[in-house]
Amino acid sequence: IAGSPCSIISTEEIKKYHPFIRLDGILGAFHTPEDGYTDPTSTTNAMAKGARNNGAKIYRKNRVTDIKQLNTGEWKVITEKGDIICEHVVNAAGSFCPEVSQMVGIKNVPSINMIHQYLVTESHPEIEKLDKELPVVRDPESSSYLRQEGKGLLIGPYEKDATAWALDGMDWKFDMELLEPDLDRIEKHLEIGMNRIPQFKDVGIKKIICGPITHTPDDNFLAGPAPGLKNFWMFCAASIGIAHGGGAGKYMAQWIVHGDSEINMLPFEPRRYLSWVNKNYSVEKSLEQYRRMYVTPMPHETVEVGRLMKTSGVYQTLKEHGAEFIDVYGWEKPAWFNRDKITEQLSYKRNNIFPIIQKECENVHNNVGVIDLSTFSKFEITGEDSFNFLNRVCVNRIPEKNGSIVLTHILNDIGRIQTELTVTKIRDNHYYALSGASSEIRDLDWFNHQKIKDENVNIKNLTLAKGVLGLIGPKSRILLQKLTDTDLSNDHFKWLTSKEIKIKNIEVLAMRVNYVGELGWELHCSMDKINDLYNHIWQSGIDENIVNFGSHAMNSMRMEKAYRGWGTELTPEISVVEAGLDRFFNLENKDKFIGSEAIQKKIKEGIKTKLVYLEVEAKDADVLGNEPVLCDDKIIGLTTSGAYGFRVKKSLAFAYIEASFNEIGKELSINIQGEKIKTKIIQEPAFDSNNERLKS
């Protein structure tokens, strides 16, 4: 377990650390004693010196004019002073990263220059007397950072009236220049901040700094492989560049040299955006992120700017049914259905939609429910070598029988999980694969990069072309049988199989698999037919008490089945061994796949951390993720996700803990909302351990 010391301190303690803060309206503070600040120029020069000492060459005042990839796979970087041939190119061009990206054909890079201002005061006599520097203060009320600068003070607000700059592109002549200040825009923030530390008012302003800082739509920078290219890396769009610089550079270097970094870099993946964003989206979302720099996000909170980037064919119909949508990598995904037109009261605890989620779950369990699953990334894999290709890159055995379905994982050379796939064999040399919404371009790149020369494999991205409905619940067979001539009985349509069927003349790939743990099918069809398919299902389901349900209910039910989630339990920093995915690989039956040697070594040497499944004695708040897990008072791990399971009437969670504590029945505790809550490790899953309902 790694981390930095931190604590919540009282108002009395605040005064010990910072005697000048006015305490009006303050209940306490979050104290991080190892935090601080650094001088950007000194830091950059120190890192440059270290790089030179280790053999790096730095060419200053030499603009790159073009970048081309050679037939050898190497890159030619064309500069004003000559060409450089190299194996890898890293776009760390700061405010110019979109312009550099265009040189290699990447458009609409979501890096927006925001105008940021801060001011520095003249020396203050009270600060001159200090024998210890004041700590940095971050004040949500003024949306500002406030700190000592020399013998004066500094304040930098993130104002509500934010402004983007150079939206038509950067001028290559722009270098170290600053912009004209506009104090009117930050006046209200300055007033609040200066009231918090009154010493600001005692002295004059020494200087005002105004310049561009890059921001992205989620305020995470872009770090990782560029989409569709090999050995071209993005390392840009950082809004906290100096603070992140050294550490981010370390992990990028690991990724480039070793093929992976020691931490999970998914939040910074450039490919989470670069396939679908446009300028308007990037500007709107980046402005909103800038405004919300010091706003604490709430569970289930949605921001209404930059929406409707990707919608399924059934979006409007679901909206009319009361769907409340969340933004999932540009997709509008139904989270829950607001039949009573209430306003959700955002909270870290169970809130007023808790009973609504309960009803959705109970109806799926007792009757039948329908859910839009079109956010899946979807790929068609064909060609004479498609079976051998998939068998090489996937951990689990790829189906050899037409219609068979497997859940499998893809690893890199050092055994880390790269993605989770559901693979269906349609017919010989024809497979259909599904993965998470965030993985679309990442997985497409992985497939293409893993192809061997002259291998006959074709990868087609069907994500936007195909829509998916989940029809799930004990009455799903009765309902679906009304709409098709295909025999859906258990003898003719078994669990983990698929068939191409017709539903009211709509061609559908019906897959008997789901993420809920009940009898049910995923129904895949052309996106332009999914609304018709939904309407047929809805009308035929009225007598079966059909209900719409969303991702909140599905999350509750997947927790009851102990199904891992991509990005929570499954990330590129762990392997199938730590994640407890033993049932999805068997080295005796299949011992040759990418990452197999690393997995064999890990099994032989043992692991330090292990995913465990927990029953939590929660009161009115369930696990959200990243809560500390303790044995007595020792932190031994962190939760990854959790939810209340309405079918089993238990609060459930996943957590990675030190492997030595992994014992069924082991009693631990979780810090939830500042309170130690009892929990214990239980056998998974909590619901239907023999899969009787799935197989019914």
XYZ file of C-alpha atoms in Angstrom:
696
model
C 0.000 0.000 0.000
C 1.476 3.343 -1.051
C 0.275 6.834 -0.319
C 0.958 10.157 1.326
C 0.200 11.107 4.927
C -2.954 13.166 5.321
C -5.487 13.994 8.001
C -8.508 16.123 8.762
C -7.567 18.810 11.263
C -9.581 21.109 13.508
C -9.796 24.884 13.302
C -7.409 25.133 16.255
C -4.844 23.062 14.373
C -5.327 25.166 11.238
C -4.073 28.186 13.165
C -0.934 26.302 14.204
C 0.011 25.687 10.585
C -1.261 28.958 9.112
C -1.785 31.814 11.611
C -3.239 34.217 9.025
C -6.299 32.230 7.909
C -9.647 33.629 9.033
C -11.763 30.785 10.356
C -15.223 32.220 9.591
C -17.428 29.383 8.300
C -14.629 26.808 8.455
C -15.289 23.480 10.175
C -11.901 21.929 9.505
C -9.254 21.330 6.868
C -7.651 18.475 4.966
C -3.940 18.506 5.768
C -1.298 16.969 3.479
C 2.032 17.764 5.169
C 4.230 16.406 2.366
C 2.633 18.612 -0.301
C 4.290 21.782 -1.459
C 5.211 23.639 -4.614
C 8.206 23.907 -6.867
C 9.724 26.559 -9.092
C 8.986 25.526 -12.712
C 12.202 26.912 -14.183
C 14.469 25.296 -11.593
C 12.607 21.999 -11.820
C 12.774 21.901 -15.614
C 16.477 22.771 -15.665
C 17.236 20.132 -13.036
C 15.427 17.451 -15.034
C 17.152 18.564 -18.233
C 20.536 18.339 -16.504
C 19.735 14.850 -15.268
C 18.684 13.804 -18.765
C 21.896 15.140 -20.304
C 23.962 13.388 -17.650
C 22.353 10.139 -18.767
C 23.068 10.667 -22.458
C 20.079 12.650 -23.705
C 20.559 15.360 -26.318
C 18.388 18.462 -26.087
C 18.084 20.739 -29.122
C 16.777 24.177 -28.172
C 15.242 26.804 -30.462
C 14.721 24.222 -33.216
C 11.121 23.939 -34.377
C 9.715 20.676 -35.709
C 8.052 21.312 -39.080
C 6.819 17.811 -39.962
C 6.865 14.176 -38.840
C 6.733 11.190 -41.193
C 6.810 7.442 -40.623
C 9.251 5.515 -42.810
C 8.726 2.102 -44.398
C 11.021 0.661 -41.730
C 8.541 1.749 -39.050
C 10.970 4.392 -37.806
C 10.006 8.039 -37.617
C 11.619 10.976 -39.390
C 11.274 14.181 -37.407
C 11.881 17.106 -39.742
C 13.221 20.203 -37.989
C 14.459 23.619 -39.027
C 18.030 22.402 -38.455
C 17.851 18.952 -40.012
C 16.127 15.570 -39.761
C 16.172 13.156 -36.842
C 15.489 9.436 -37.390
C 14.125 7.661 -34.314
C 12.170 4.614 -33.179
C 9.727 6.495 -30.951
C 8.242 9.987 -31.015
C 6.685 11.573 -27.923
C 4.416 14.559 -28.480
C 5.148 16.674 -25.407
C 4.474 19.940 -27.210
C 2.341 21.551 -24.506
C 0.014 24.162 -25.959
C 1.166 23.115 -29.433
C 0.263 19.422 -29.039
C -2.762 19.624 -31.418
C -0.586 21.215 -34.122
C 2.109 18.542 -33.736
C -0.543 15.800 -33.732
C -1.891 17.040 -37.062
C 1.506 16.312 -38.599
C 0.764 12.594 -38.207
C -2.915 12.806 -39.121
C -4.448 13.075 -35.644
C -7.211 15.661 -35.556
C -9.414 17.090 -32.809
C -6.956 16.531 -29.966
C -8.937 17.512 -26.828
C -6.333 19.933 -25.492
C -7.726 23.407 -24.891
C -5.687 26.420 -23.822
C -7.405 28.086 -20.870
C -6.383 31.565 -19.760
C -5.202 31.404 -16.156
C -4.209 34.352 -13.985
C -2.482 34.751 -10.662
C -1.112 37.739 -8.831
C 1.793 38.251 -6.446
C 1.880 40.916 -3.736
C 4.689 43.070 -2.465
C 6.523 41.897 0.662
C 4.450 41.839 3.825
C 6.024 42.738 7.203
C 4.279 39.883 9.025
C 5.586 37.363 6.507
C 9.074 38.833 6.705
C 9.090 37.936 10.405
C 8.214 34.256 9.831
C 10.922 31.673 10.442
C 8.953 28.984 8.584
C 7.220 29.137 5.224
C 3.417 29.088 5.168
C 1.722 25.994 3.713
C -0.150 26.159 0.400
C -3.879 26.735 0.907
C -6.547 25.543 -1.504
C -9.825 27.294 -0.843
C -12.965 25.889 -2.528
C -15.001 28.965 -1.561
C -12.818 31.315 -3.609
C -11.859 28.514 -6.035
C -8.235 29.564 -5.542
C -4.831 28.472 -4.367
C -3.144 30.850 -1.925
C 0.459 30.618 -0.802
C 3.560 32.468 0.225
C 5.750 33.777 -2.594
C 9.060 35.093 -1.327
C 8.114 37.508 1.456
C 4.764 38.250 -0.163
C 1.628 36.310 -1.050
C 0.255 34.710 -4.206
C -3.338 33.926 -5.210
C -4.501 32.093 -8.339
C -8.252 31.678 -8.909
C -10.060 29.241 -11.193
C -12.852 31.601 -12.081
C -16.400 30.757 -13.153
C -16.074 33.168 -16.072
C -13.396 31.009 -17.676
C -12.023 31.777 -21.136
C -10.456 29.523 -23.754
C -7.714 30.874 -26.002
C -6.207 30.228 -29.454
C -9.112 28.047 -30.548
C -8.127 28.465 -34.200
C -4.637 27.163 -33.516
C -1.442 28.352 -31.900
C 0.885 30.870 -33.496
C 4.273 29.171 -33.895
C 5.931 32.439 -32.860
C 4.309 32.278 -29.412
C 7.010 31.231 -26.965
C 7.495 32.738 -23.518
C 5.014 35.557 -23.946
C 2.268 36.356 -21.471
C -1.234 37.638 -22.154
C -2.924 40.844 -21.108
C -4.455 40.426 -17.603
C -8.191 40.813 -17.058
C -8.727 41.243 -13.325
C -12.426 42.006 -13.735
C -12.960 38.335 -14.552
C -11.449 37.154 -11.273
C -12.463 40.054 -9.045
C -15.085 38.147 -7.011
C -12.696 35.256 -6.415
C -9.926 37.609 -5.344
C -12.239 39.324 -2.881
C -13.262 36.039 -1.237
C -9.681 34.750 -1.144
C -8.333 37.975 0.313
C -11.005 37.908 2.997
C -9.831 34.414 3.907
C -6.236 35.693 4.326
C -6.603 39.416 5.141
C -2.871 40.117 4.802
C -3.456 40.241 1.034
C -5.177 43.602 1.556
C -2.288 45.201 3.420
C 0.207 45.432 0.569
C 0.217 46.316 -3.109
C 0.268 44.043 -6.139
C 3.805 43.346 -7.344
C 2.916 41.535 -10.583
C 0.049 39.869 -12.423
C 0.731 36.769 -14.494
C -1.696 35.790 -17.260
C -1.044 32.938 -19.675
C -2.406 29.761 -21.274
C -2.637 26.411 -19.486
C -3.833 23.288 -21.295
C -6.915 21.452 -20.065
C -8.811 18.384 -21.267
C -12.524 17.520 -20.998
C -11.920 15.473 -17.824
C -8.797 17.360 -16.659
C -6.656 14.233 -16.922
C -3.746 14.765 -19.279
C -3.097 12.707 -22.408
C -0.367 10.150 -21.789
C 0.052 6.998 -23.830
C -0.028 5.635 -27.376
C -1.695 7.705 -30.068
C -4.578 5.936 -31.858
C -3.841 4.010 -35.025
C -0.082 4.595 -34.887
C 2.839 2.562 -33.642
C 5.511 4.124 -31.439
C 3.943 7.584 -31.521
C 3.109 8.734 -28.009
C 1.033 11.551 -26.572
C 2.347 13.265 -23.442
C 0.543 16.556 -23.275
C -2.545 18.561 -22.231
C -1.556 18.635 -18.554
C -3.293 21.267 -16.447
C -0.917 20.588 -13.537
C 2.145 19.948 -15.654
C 4.984 20.890 -13.325
C 3.547 18.996 -10.363
C 2.860 15.903 -12.472
C 5.892 16.195 -14.732
C 8.536 14.062 -13.037
C 6.253 11.232 -11.959
C 4.298 11.163 -15.194
C 7.554 11.104 -17.136
C 8.749 8.135 -15.107
C 5.652 6.093 -15.899
C 5.689 7.089 -19.565
C 9.321 5.989 -19.808
C 8.408 2.632 -18.269
C 5.592 2.229 -20.778
C 7.803 3.048 -23.758
C 10.773 0.916 -22.668
C 9.056 -2.052 -21.004
C 5.635 -2.054 -22.665
C 3.780 -1.092 -19.483
C 3.990 1.149 -16.442
C 3.879 0.041 -12.838
C 0.642 1.962 -12.196
C -2.726 2.015 -13.938
C -2.538 4.637 -16.708
C -6.068 4.112 -18.058
C -7.323 7.512 -16.789
C -4.721 9.221 -18.988
C -5.107 7.081 -22.129
C -5.287 9.398 -25.184
C -7.437 6.808 -26.939
C -10.281 7.417 -24.489
C -11.037 10.524 -26.553
C -9.326 10.805 -29.873
C -11.828 8.798 -31.934
C -14.983 10.815 -31.310
C -14.412 14.277 -29.850
C -14.823 17.538 -31.735
C -13.721 21.085 -30.973
C -17.045 22.201 -29.474
C -17.103 19.244 -27.084
C -13.515 19.784 -25.996
C -14.039 23.491 -25.382
C -17.316 23.098 -23.467
C -16.046 20.299 -21.232
C -12.644 21.899 -20.623
C -14.280 25.177 -19.632
C -16.502 23.284 -17.218
C -13.561 21.383 -15.730
C -11.663 24.637 -15.246
C -14.654 26.169 -13.441
C -14.998 23.075 -11.266
C -11.315 22.756 -10.340
C -12.146 22.998 -6.625
C -15.617 21.456 -6.739
C -15.916 18.034 -5.094
C -17.810 15.707 -7.462
C -20.684 13.704 -6.008
C -21.639 10.088 -6.736
C -24.040 9.895 -9.710
C -23.387 13.558 -10.519
C -23.681 14.450 -14.191
C -22.580 17.636 -15.913
C -24.900 18.752 -18.676
C -22.349 20.330 -21.015
C -20.835 18.416 -23.918
C -23.593 15.822 -24.074
C -25.215 13.799 -26.875
C -21.909 12.961 -28.551
C -22.938 9.321 -29.060
C -26.479 8.029 -28.730
C -27.942 4.654 -29.540
C -30.910 4.252 -31.859
C -33.210 3.803 -28.870
C -32.099 6.932 -26.997
C -35.167 9.071 -27.692
C -37.591 6.268 -26.836
C -35.844 5.577 -23.533
C -35.851 9.283 -22.757
C -39.636 9.277 -23.224
C -39.779 6.341 -20.791
C -38.042 8.475 -18.156
C -34.420 7.420 -18.616
C -31.858 9.439 -16.678
C -28.613 9.254 -18.632
C -24.969 9.402 -17.663
C -22.078 10.279 -19.953
C -19.857 7.243 -20.567
C -16.985 8.122 -22.908
C -19.340 10.185 -25.030
C -22.195 7.675 -24.944
C -25.540 8.531 -23.373
C -26.088 5.531 -21.111
C -29.354 5.027 -19.161
C -28.520 4.883 -15.444
C -32.038 4.643 -13.979
C -35.635 5.367 -14.927
C -37.418 8.321 -13.400
C -41.056 7.287 -13.641
C -42.192 9.672 -10.898
C -40.249 12.697 -12.190
C -38.292 13.207 -8.980
C -35.005 15.073 -8.577
C -32.143 12.915 -7.377
C -30.671 14.197 -4.123
C -26.949 13.662 -4.615
C -25.230 12.114 -1.622
C -22.339 9.897 -0.602
C -24.959 7.785 1.148
C -28.000 5.921 -0.129
C -30.284 8.575 -1.510
C -33.839 8.989 -2.743
C -33.347 6.838 -5.861
C -32.272 3.827 -3.766
C -35.888 2.473 -3.706
C -36.154 3.011 -7.467
C -33.029 0.937 -8.125
C -34.474 -1.688 -5.775
C -37.676 -1.920 -7.831
C -35.718 -2.232 -11.070
C -33.646 -5.087 -9.619
C -36.650 -6.869 -8.126
C -38.587 -6.708 -11.375
C -35.679 -8.153 -13.346
C -35.388 -10.902 -10.730
C -39.115 -11.727 -10.674
C -40.279 -10.845 -14.184
C -38.262 -9.353 -17.044
C -36.338 -6.183 -17.790
C -34.801 -4.560 -20.848
C -31.624 -2.466 -20.895
C -29.737 -0.609 -23.617
C -26.208 -2.046 -23.849
C -25.178 -0.345 -27.076
C -22.151 1.250 -25.401
C -20.237 -2.032 -25.824
C -17.210 -1.842 -28.097
C -17.899 -4.350 -30.876
C -15.503 -5.985 -33.318
C -15.811 -8.435 -36.178
C -12.741 -10.629 -36.613
C -12.514 -12.620 -39.835
C -9.970 -14.343 -42.054
C -8.328 -17.733 -42.436
C -6.008 -17.085 -39.498
C -8.613 -15.540 -37.189
C -8.819 -18.580 -34.887
C -5.044 -18.858 -34.449
C -4.798 -15.090 -33.990
C -7.423 -14.992 -31.235
C -6.034 -18.101 -29.573
C -2.621 -16.442 -29.459
C -3.743 -13.104 -27.999
C -6.463 -14.415 -25.639
C -5.977 -16.293 -22.365
C -9.040 -18.543 -22.549
C -9.577 -21.161 -25.241
C -11.335 -19.655 -28.240
C -14.549 -21.466 -29.234
C -14.263 -24.022 -32.008
C -17.988 -24.765 -32.242
C -20.259 -22.371 -34.111
C -22.375 -20.341 -31.708
C -20.179 -20.909 -28.661
C -19.319 -17.986 -26.358
C -16.365 -17.486 -24.020
C -15.299 -14.743 -21.657
C -11.580 -14.173 -21.982
C -8.835 -11.693 -21.219
C -5.947 -10.266 -23.175
C -2.581 -9.798 -21.466
C 0.612 -8.049 -22.417
C 4.029 -9.713 -22.394
C 4.482 -9.191 -18.641
C 1.097 -10.718 -17.833
C -0.911 -7.558 -17.106
C -4.584 -7.440 -18.148
C -5.110 -5.288 -21.235
C -8.820 -5.897 -21.750
C -11.712 -8.269 -21.128
C -13.557 -9.743 -24.107
C -16.679 -11.751 -24.787
C -15.915 -13.752 -27.943
C -18.547 -15.549 -30.013
C -17.854 -17.848 -32.939
C -20.371 -17.011 -35.658
C -19.015 -19.531 -38.149
C -15.630 -20.732 -39.395
C -13.170 -17.828 -39.699
C -15.754 -15.384 -38.331
C -15.834 -14.135 -34.734
C -17.632 -11.351 -32.882
C -15.949 -9.749 -29.863
C -17.244 -7.310 -27.233
C -15.406 -5.142 -24.713
C -16.061 -2.081 -22.550
C -17.050 1.336 -23.874
C -13.760 2.942 -22.835
C -11.679 0.318 -24.638
C -12.867 0.746 -28.222
C -9.823 2.322 -29.873
C -7.379 0.860 -27.363
C -8.574 -2.673 -28.160
C -8.709 -2.001 -31.899
C -5.088 -0.852 -31.784
C -4.094 -3.874 -29.725
C -5.645 -6.264 -32.251
C -3.960 -4.536 -35.181
C -0.555 -4.306 -33.491
C -0.594 -8.011 -32.583
C -1.109 -9.256 -36.124
C 1.877 -11.124 -37.516
C 3.157 -10.253 -40.989
C 1.152 -11.981 -43.751
C -1.410 -13.233 -41.213
C -4.872 -13.311 -42.829
C -6.865 -11.506 -40.151
C -9.298 -8.649 -40.660
C -10.513 -6.494 -37.764
C -13.642 -4.407 -38.307
C -14.944 -1.943 -35.734
C -18.747 -2.293 -35.484
C -19.235 -0.190 -32.355
C -21.416 2.487 -33.941
C -23.005 0.132 -36.468
C -24.475 -2.309 -33.947
C -27.002 -1.709 -31.193
C -27.535 -4.046 -28.243
C -30.493 -4.690 -25.951
C -30.332 -6.913 -22.897
C -33.547 -8.840 -22.249
C -33.147 -10.384 -18.819
C -35.294 -12.114 -16.219
C -37.195 -15.385 -15.673
C -39.901 -14.336 -18.152
C -37.456 -13.341 -20.895
C -37.863 -16.648 -22.749
C -41.668 -16.403 -22.703
C -41.510 -12.856 -24.034
C -38.876 -13.490 -26.693
C -40.542 -16.668 -27.942
C -43.587 -14.589 -28.935
C -41.392 -12.667 -31.365
C -39.363 -15.382 -33.097
C -39.808 -18.783 -34.706
C -36.452 -19.955 -33.330
C -36.813 -22.534 -30.572
C -35.556 -20.841 -27.396
C -35.980 -23.837 -25.109
C -33.060 -24.841 -22.941
C -32.418 -27.950 -25.037
C -32.088 -25.942 -28.229
C -30.571 -22.701 -26.936
C -28.176 -23.311 -24.077
C -26.389 -20.840 -21.845
C -23.193 -19.399 -23.376
C -24.347 -20.016 -26.934
C -25.567 -17.713 -29.672
C -27.817 -17.944 -32.719
C -28.642 -15.696 -35.633
C -32.405 -15.290 -35.400
C -35.171 -13.083 -36.748
C -37.402 -11.000 -34.518
C -40.278 -9.545 -36.544
C -38.045 -9.612 -39.674
C -35.164 -7.903 -37.849
C -31.923 -9.877 -38.138
C -30.574 -10.368 -34.635
C -27.573 -12.110 -33.131
C -29.022 -13.489 -29.895
C -26.389 -14.304 -27.279
C -27.461 -16.172 -24.163
C -25.193 -14.354 -21.755
C -25.567 -11.377 -19.431
C -23.932 -9.366 -16.642
C -26.843 -9.797 -14.221
C -27.061 -13.491 -13.376
C -30.600 -14.286 -14.568
C -32.014 -16.086 -17.583
C -31.611 -13.721 -20.491
C -30.221 -12.730 -23.864
C -28.176 -9.973 -25.389
C -29.794 -9.015 -28.689
C -27.435 -7.476 -31.251
C -28.774 -5.875 -34.407
C -28.124 -3.035 -36.805
C -28.206 0.273 -34.915
C -30.877 1.621 -37.268
C -33.177 -1.277 -36.280
C -32.710 -1.216 -32.517
C -35.590 1.152 -31.840
C -37.974 -1.116 -33.769
C -36.602 -4.093 -31.857
C -37.151 -2.303 -28.559
C -40.750 -1.412 -29.441
C -41.553 -5.018 -30.383
C -40.072 -6.230 -27.091
C -41.855 -3.592 -25.026
C -45.270 -4.285 -26.525
C -44.875 -8.046 -26.157
C -43.605 -7.647 -22.610
C -46.501 -5.707 -21.143
C -48.268 -8.914 -20.079
C -45.001 -10.116 -18.503
C -44.631 -6.922 -16.417
C -41.596 -5.767 -18.356
C -39.614 -2.865 -16.910
C -36.747 -0.716 -18.141
C -33.630 -0.832 -16.005
C -30.346 1.010 -16.091
C -26.687 0.718 -15.210
C -27.191 1.361 -11.472
C -29.429 -1.704 -11.164
C -27.081 -3.749 -13.334
C -24.147 -2.787 -11.117
C -26.065 -3.969 -8.053
C -26.787 -7.324 -9.671
C -23.280 -7.840 -11.089
C -21.919 -7.319 -7.569
C -24.200 -10.104 -6.323
C -22.686 -12.386 -8.970
C -19.129 -11.234 -8.150
C -18.548 -10.217 -11.753
C -15.429 -8.085 -12.112
C -15.652 -4.669 -13.736
C -13.249 -3.257 -16.290
C -11.477 -0.209 -14.883
C -12.284 -1.129 -11.279
C -11.359 -4.739 -10.492
C -9.615 -5.258 -13.832
C -6.900 -2.769 -14.782
C -3.552 -2.951 -16.593
C -1.621 -2.917 -13.310
C -2.734 -6.410 -12.238
C -2.859 -9.922 -13.719
C -5.513 -12.623 -13.940
C -3.872 -14.253 -10.903
C -4.329 -11.301 -8.529
C -7.830 -10.743 -9.942
C -8.883 -14.295 -9.090
C -9.802 -15.218 -12.655
C -8.601 -18.801 -12.357
C -11.724 -20.238 -13.982
C -10.967 -18.351 -17.186
C -7.570 -19.898 -17.826
C -6.122 -23.377 -17.515
C -2.412 -23.657 -18.202
C -2.674 -27.440 -18.518
C -5.103 -27.118 -21.432
C -3.601 -23.992 -22.973
C -0.155 -22.741 -22.018
C 0.792 -20.656 -25.047
C -0.629 -17.156 -25.303
C 0.743 -13.652 -24.952
C 1.729 -13.260 -21.311
C 1.581 -16.980 -20.476
C 5.208 -17.195 -19.320
C 4.684 -14.247 -16.981
C 1.560 -15.883 -15.544
C 3.379 -19.170 -14.977
C 6.146 -17.294 -13.175
C 3.656 -15.365 -11.040
C 1.872 -18.557 -9.992
C 5.196 -20.173 -9.098
C 6.588 -17.208 -7.146
C 3.327 -16.172 -5.481
C 1.509 -12.861 -5.347
C 1.520 -9.975 -2.884
C -2.013 -8.703 -3.462
C -5.314 -10.472 -4.077
C -8.843 -9.464 -5.009
C -11.365 -10.419 -2.332
C -15.164 -10.376 -2.210
C -16.653 -8.741 0.853
C -19.914 -8.642 2.752
C -20.153 -5.236 4.395
C -22.209 -4.378 7.477
C -23.151 -1.073 5.882
C -25.697 1.185 7.502
C -26.777 3.883 5.071
C -23.709 4.129 2.825
C -22.228 1.491 0.528
C -18.704 1.176 -0.811
C -17.949 3.516 -3.715
C -14.331 2.508 -4.356
C -10.905 3.513 -2.989
C -11.941 3.214 0.661
C -9.169 1.802 2.886
C -9.517 -1.782 4.126
C -8.105 -2.424 7.594
C -7.170 -5.375 9.741
C -7.323 -3.996 13.248
C -5.797 -0.566 12.607
C -3.455 -1.564 9.798
C -4.356 -0.588 6.242
C -4.040 -3.740 4.141
C -5.818 -2.738 0.956
C -8.303 -0.617 -0.953
C -11.799 -1.251 -2.218
C -12.424 -1.128 -5.958
C -16.236 -1.008 -6.168
C -19.358 -1.883 -4.248
C -23.148 -1.798 -4.159
C -26.131 -3.009 -2.206
C -27.457 -6.332 -3.503
C -31.243 -6.307 -3.316
C -31.646 -10.003 -4.161
C -29.395 -11.116 -1.315
C -30.153 -8.124 0.934
C -26.465 -7.465 1.582
C -24.008 -4.681 0.938
C -21.155 -6.095 -1.142
C -17.740 -4.913 -2.253
C -14.521 -5.908 -3.977
C -11.098 -4.976 -2.625
C -7.456 -5.683 -3.326
C -5.712 -6.602 -0.088
C -2.392 -8.051 1.001
C -2.554 -11.687 -0.062
C -1.584 -13.007 3.385
C -4.953 -11.797 4.743
C -6.989 -13.628 2.088
C -9.054 -16.139 4.039
C -12.773 -16.875 3.697
C -14.519 -15.616 6.823
C -11.680 -13.238 7.717
C -13.104 -10.243 9.555
C -11.827 -6.841 8.488
C -13.143 -3.295 8.413
C -13.621 -0.587 5.794
C -13.455 3.125 6.420
C -16.735 4.399 4.925
C -17.562 8.080 5.343
C -15.056 8.329 8.192
C -16.493 5.378 10.125
C -14.968 1.922 10.526
C -17.529 -0.555 9.190
C -17.210 -4.277 9.832
C -16.755 -6.521 6.823
C -15.704 -10.080 6.106
C -14.328 -12.014 3.170
C -16.975 -14.310 1.707
C -17.118 -17.034 -0.907
C -18.183 -15.692 -4.287
C -20.789 -15.224 -5.578
C -23.387 -14.165 -3.020
C -26.229 -14.938 -5.457
C -26.980 -18.203 -7.279
C -23.572 -19.794 -6.812
C -24.429 -22.722 -9.109
C -25.714 -20.490 -11.934
C -29.052 -22.272 -11.859
C -30.981 -19.176 -12.908
C -28.602 -18.425 -15.773
C -28.958 -21.996 -17.025
C -32.731 -22.307 -16.445
